[in-house]
CSV table of C-alpha atoms in Angstrom, one decimal:
chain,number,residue,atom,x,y,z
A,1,UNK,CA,7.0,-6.2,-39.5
A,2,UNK,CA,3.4,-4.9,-38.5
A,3,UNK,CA,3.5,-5.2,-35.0
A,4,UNK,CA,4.4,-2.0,-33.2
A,5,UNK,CA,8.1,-3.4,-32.3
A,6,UNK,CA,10.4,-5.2,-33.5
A,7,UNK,CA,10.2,-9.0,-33.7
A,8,UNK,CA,13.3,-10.8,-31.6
A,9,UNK,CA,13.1,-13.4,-34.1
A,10,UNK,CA,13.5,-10.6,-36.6
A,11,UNK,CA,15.8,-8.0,-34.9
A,12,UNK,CA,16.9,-5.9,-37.7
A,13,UNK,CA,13.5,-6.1,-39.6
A,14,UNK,CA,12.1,-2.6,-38.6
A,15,UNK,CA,8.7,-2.4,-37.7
A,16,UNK,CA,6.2,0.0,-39.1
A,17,UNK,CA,6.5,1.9,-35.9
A,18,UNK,CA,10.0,2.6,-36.4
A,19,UNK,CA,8.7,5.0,-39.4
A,20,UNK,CA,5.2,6.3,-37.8
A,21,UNK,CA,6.0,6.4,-34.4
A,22,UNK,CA,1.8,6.8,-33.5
A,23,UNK,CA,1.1,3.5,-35.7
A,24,UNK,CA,-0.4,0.9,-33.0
A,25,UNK,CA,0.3,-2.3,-34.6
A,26,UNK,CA,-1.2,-4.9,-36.1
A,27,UNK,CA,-0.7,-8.4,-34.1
A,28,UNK,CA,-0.8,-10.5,-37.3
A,29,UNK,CA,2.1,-10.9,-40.2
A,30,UNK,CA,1.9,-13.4,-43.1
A,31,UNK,CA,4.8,-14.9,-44.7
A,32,UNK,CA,5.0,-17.0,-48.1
A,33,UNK,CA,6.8,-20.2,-48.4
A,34,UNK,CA,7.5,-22.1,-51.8
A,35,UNK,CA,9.8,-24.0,-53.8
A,36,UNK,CA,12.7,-22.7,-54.8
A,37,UNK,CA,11.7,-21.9,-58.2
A,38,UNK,CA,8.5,-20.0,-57.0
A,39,UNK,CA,9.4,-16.7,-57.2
A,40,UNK,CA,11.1,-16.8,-60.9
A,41,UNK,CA,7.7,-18.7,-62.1
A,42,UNK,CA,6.2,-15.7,-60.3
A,43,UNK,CA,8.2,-13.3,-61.8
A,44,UNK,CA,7.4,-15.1,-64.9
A,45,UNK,CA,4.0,-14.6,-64.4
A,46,UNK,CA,3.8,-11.3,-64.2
A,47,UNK,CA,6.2,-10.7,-66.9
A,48,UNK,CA,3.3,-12.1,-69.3
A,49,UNK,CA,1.1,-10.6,-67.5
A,50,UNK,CA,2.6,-7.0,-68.6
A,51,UNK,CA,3.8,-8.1,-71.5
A,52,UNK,CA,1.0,-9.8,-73.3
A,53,UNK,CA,-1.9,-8.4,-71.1
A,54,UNK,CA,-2.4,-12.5,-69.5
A,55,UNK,CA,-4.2,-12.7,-66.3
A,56,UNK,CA,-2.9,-15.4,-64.0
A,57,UNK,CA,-6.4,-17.2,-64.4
A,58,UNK,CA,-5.7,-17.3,-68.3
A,59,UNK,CA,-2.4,-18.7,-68.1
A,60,UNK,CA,-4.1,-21.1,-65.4
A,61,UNK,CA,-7.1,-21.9,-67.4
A,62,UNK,CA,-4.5,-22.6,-70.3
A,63,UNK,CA,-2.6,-25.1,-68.3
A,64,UNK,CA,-4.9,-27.1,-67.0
A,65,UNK,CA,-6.2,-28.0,-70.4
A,66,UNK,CA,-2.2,-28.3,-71.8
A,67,UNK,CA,-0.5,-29.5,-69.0
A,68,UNK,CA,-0.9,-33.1,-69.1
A,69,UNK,CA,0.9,-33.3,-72.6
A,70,UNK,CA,3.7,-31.0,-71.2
A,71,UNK,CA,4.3,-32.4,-68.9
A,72,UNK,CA,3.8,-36.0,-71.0
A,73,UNK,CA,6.7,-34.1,-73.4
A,74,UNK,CA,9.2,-33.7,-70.0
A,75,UNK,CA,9.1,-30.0,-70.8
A,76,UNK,CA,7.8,-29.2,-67.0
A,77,UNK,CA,10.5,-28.1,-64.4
A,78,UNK,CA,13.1,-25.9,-66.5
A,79,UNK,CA,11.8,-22.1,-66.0
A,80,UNK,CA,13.4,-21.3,-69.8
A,81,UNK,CA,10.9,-23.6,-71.3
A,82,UNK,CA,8.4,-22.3,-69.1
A,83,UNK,CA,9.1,-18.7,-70.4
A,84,UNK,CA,9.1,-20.0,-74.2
A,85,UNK,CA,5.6,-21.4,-73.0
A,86,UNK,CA,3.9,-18.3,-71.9
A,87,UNK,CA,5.4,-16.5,-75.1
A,88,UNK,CA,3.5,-18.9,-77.0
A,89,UNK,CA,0.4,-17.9,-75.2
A,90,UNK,CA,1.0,-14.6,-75.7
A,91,UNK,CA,1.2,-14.5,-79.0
A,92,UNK,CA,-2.2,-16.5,-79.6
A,93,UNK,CA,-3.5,-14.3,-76.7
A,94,UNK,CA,-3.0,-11.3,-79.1
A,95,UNK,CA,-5.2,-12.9,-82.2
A,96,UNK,CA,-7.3,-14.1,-79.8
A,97,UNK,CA,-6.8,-17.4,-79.0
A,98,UNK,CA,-6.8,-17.3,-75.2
A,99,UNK,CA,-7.7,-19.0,-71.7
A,100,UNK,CA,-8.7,-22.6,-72.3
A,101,UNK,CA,-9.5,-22.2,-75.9
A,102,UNK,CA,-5.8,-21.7,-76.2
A,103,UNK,CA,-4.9,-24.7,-74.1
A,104,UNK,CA,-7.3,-27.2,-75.4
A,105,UNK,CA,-6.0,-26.6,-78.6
A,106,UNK,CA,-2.2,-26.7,-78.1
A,107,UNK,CA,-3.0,-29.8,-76.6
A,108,UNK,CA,-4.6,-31.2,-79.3
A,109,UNK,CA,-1.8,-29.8,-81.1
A,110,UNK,CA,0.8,-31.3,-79.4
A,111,UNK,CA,-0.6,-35.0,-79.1
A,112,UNK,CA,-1.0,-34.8,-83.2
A,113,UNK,CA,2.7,-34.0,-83.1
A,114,UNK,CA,3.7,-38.2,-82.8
A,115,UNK,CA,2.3,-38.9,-86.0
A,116,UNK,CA,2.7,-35.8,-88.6
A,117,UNK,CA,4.7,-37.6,-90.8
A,118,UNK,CA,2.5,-40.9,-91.3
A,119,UNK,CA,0.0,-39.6,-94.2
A,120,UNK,CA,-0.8,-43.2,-95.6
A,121,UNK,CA,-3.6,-44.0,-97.9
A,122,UNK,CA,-5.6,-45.0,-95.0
A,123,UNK,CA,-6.2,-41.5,-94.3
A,124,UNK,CA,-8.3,-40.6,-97.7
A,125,UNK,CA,-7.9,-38.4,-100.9
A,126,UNK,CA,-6.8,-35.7,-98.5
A,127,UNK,CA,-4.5,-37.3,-96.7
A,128,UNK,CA,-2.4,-38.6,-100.0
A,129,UNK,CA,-3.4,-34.9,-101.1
A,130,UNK,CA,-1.3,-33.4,-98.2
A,131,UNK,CA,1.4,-36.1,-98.3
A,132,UNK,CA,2.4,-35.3,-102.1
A,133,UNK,CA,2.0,-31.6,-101.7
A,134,UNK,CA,4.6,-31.7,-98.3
A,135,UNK,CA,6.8,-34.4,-100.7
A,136,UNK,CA,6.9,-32.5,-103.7
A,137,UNK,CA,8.9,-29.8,-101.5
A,138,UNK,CA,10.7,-32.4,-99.6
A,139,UNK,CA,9.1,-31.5,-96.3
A,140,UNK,CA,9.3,-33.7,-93.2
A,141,UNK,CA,8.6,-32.4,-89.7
A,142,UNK,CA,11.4,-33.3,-86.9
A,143,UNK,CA,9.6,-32.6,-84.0
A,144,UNK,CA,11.8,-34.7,-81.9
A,145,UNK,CA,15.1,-35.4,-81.1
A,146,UNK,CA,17.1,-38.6,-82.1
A,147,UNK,CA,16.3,-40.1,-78.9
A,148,UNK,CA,12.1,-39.5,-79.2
A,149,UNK,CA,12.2,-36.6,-77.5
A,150,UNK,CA,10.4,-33.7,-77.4
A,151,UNK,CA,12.3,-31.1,-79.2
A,152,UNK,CA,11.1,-27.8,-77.6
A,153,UNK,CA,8.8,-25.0,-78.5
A,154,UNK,CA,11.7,-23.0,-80.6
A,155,UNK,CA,12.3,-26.2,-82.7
A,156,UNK,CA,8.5,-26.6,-82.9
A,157,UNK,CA,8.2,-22.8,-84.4
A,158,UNK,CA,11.6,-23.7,-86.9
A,159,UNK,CA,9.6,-26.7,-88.0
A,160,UNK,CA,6.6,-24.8,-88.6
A,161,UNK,CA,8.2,-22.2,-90.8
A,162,UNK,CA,9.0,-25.1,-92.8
A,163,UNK,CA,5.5,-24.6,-94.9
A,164,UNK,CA,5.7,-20.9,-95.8
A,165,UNK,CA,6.9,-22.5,-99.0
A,166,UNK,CA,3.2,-22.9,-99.7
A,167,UNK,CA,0.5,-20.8,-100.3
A,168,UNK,CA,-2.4,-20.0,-97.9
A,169,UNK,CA,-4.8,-22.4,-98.3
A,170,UNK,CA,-2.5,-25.1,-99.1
A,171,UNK,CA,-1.1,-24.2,-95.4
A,172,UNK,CA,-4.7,-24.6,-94.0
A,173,UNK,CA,-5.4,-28.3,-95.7
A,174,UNK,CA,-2.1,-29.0,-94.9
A,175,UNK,CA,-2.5,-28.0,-91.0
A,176,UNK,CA,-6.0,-29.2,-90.4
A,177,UNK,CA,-4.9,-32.7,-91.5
A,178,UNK,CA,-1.8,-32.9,-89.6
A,179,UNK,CA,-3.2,-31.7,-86.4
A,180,UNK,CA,-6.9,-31.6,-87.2
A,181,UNK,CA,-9.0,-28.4,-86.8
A,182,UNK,CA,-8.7,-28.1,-82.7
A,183,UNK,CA,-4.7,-28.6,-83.1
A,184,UNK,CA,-4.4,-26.5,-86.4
A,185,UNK,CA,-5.4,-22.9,-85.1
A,186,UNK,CA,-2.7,-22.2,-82.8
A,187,UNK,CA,-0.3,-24.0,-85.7
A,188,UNK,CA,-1.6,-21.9,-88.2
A,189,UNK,CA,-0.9,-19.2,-85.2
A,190,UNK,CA,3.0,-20.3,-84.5
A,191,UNK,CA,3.4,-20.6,-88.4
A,192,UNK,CA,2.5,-16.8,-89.2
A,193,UNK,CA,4.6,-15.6,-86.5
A,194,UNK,CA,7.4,-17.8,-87.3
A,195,UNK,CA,10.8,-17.5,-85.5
A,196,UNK,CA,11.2,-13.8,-85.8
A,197,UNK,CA,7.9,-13.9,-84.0
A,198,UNK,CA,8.3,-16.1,-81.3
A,199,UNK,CA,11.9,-14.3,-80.4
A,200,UNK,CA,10.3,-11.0,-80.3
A,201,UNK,CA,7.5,-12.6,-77.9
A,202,UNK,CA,10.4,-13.5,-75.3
A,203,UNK,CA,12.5,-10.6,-75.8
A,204,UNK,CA,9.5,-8.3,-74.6
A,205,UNK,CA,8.9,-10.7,-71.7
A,206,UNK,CA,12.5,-10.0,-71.1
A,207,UNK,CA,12.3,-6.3,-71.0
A,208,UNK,CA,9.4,-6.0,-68.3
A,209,UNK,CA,10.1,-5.0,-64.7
A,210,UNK,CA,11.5,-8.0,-62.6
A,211,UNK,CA,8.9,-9.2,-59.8
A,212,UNK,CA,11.6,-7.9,-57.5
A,213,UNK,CA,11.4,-4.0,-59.0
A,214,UNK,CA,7.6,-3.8,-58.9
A,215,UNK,CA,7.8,-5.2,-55.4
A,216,UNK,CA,10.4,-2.5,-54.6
A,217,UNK,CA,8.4,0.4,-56.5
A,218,UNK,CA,5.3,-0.5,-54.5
A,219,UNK,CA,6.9,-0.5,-51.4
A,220,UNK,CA,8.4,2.9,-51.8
A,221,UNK,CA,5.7,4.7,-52.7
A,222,UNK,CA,4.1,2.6,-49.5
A,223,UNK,CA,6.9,4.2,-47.5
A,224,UNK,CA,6.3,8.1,-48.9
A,225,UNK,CA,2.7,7.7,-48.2
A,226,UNK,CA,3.5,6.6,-44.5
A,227,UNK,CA,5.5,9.3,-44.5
A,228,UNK,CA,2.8,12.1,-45.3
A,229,UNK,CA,0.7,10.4,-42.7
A,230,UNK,CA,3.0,10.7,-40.2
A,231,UNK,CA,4.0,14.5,-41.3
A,232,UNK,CA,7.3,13.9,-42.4
């Protein structure tokens, strides 16, 4: 508490007086109120923030531009899938694919997603190009479940691996028609990385300071600089 005693709605909440007894008070105190899930999307946050080096108005700048077709794919609400989200980011954040570049493509990305597997004649030489080059490995992309569903950002990566069968450039003709040139950079992206990739992307998100130990930390050194002031 910043007032200079304690609050009766508050009893045993000390106030900053209690630890610099000539500290006069301040008369106003904020609080924060969310949804339940508001301080592990925090915490979330700043996880990628520390582990990938993404400010919050990437991540926002990102989401606005990829949201829609998130949250079109039911993948918004579940903090895991939020988590495999921002490791995505991070991992086009480091070859440069960031903000709303990143988002505006992954979007793109992810509405091409519905149709991967139609290559008919009616889309050109390249298109019957692409579709004997994927069927002369047998590939077929199963994006989604048996229901039509979305099936997540890992399954996305595991589908993507699927074409380090081929070669460079046949990766590139192959990704620029399946999800055109917007949609095919942060494929190309996911692809290079692969599993292994993506894994290690949530495993260092994993191994940052919790929200509530950076909180903690700041808050004690807060309390041994009060305590200088006050001579202790």
């Amino acid at each position: 508490m910043t007032g200079e005693k304690r609050s009766p709605l508050l009893p045993d909440v000390p106030a900053l007086s209690d630890f610099v007894p000539s500290y006069d008070g301040v008369q106003l105190w904020f609080g924060l109120f969310g949804g339940r899930d508001l301080p592990a999307g925090a915490d979330l946050m700043q996880r990628a923030r520390f582990g990938f080096g993404l400010k919050p108005d990437q991540i926002y700048e990102a989401m606005s531009y990829s949201g829609t077709d998130i949250n079109i794919k039911g993948l918004v609400g579940d903090l895991q899938k939020m988590k495999e989200y921002l490791a995505l980011q991070g991992i086009a954040a480091g070859v440069g694919l960031e903000g709303s570049s990143f988002g505006t493509n992954f979007a793109h990305m992810l509405k091409s997603m519905a149709n991967v597997n139609k290559l008919d004649d009616a889309r050109g030489s390249e298109g019957r190009y692409v579709k004997d080059l994927l069927a002369s490995k047998g590939v077929k992309f199963d994006f989604f479940d048996a229901a039509g569903q979305f099936a997540g950002f890992g399954k996305m990566v595991q589908e993507l691996e699927k074409l380090k069968q081929f070669n460079p450039q046949q990766q590139e003709r192959i990704l620029k028609k399946l999800f055109d040139t917007e949609g095919g950079r942060p494929a190309a992206i996911f692809l290079k990385s692969g599993m292994q990739g993506f894994q290690d992307a949530i495993d260092k998100m994993d191994k940052q300071a919790s929200l509530n130990d950076r909180v903690n930390e700041s808050l004690g050194t807060l309390q041994n600089r009060w305590d200088a002031l006050g001579g202790t």
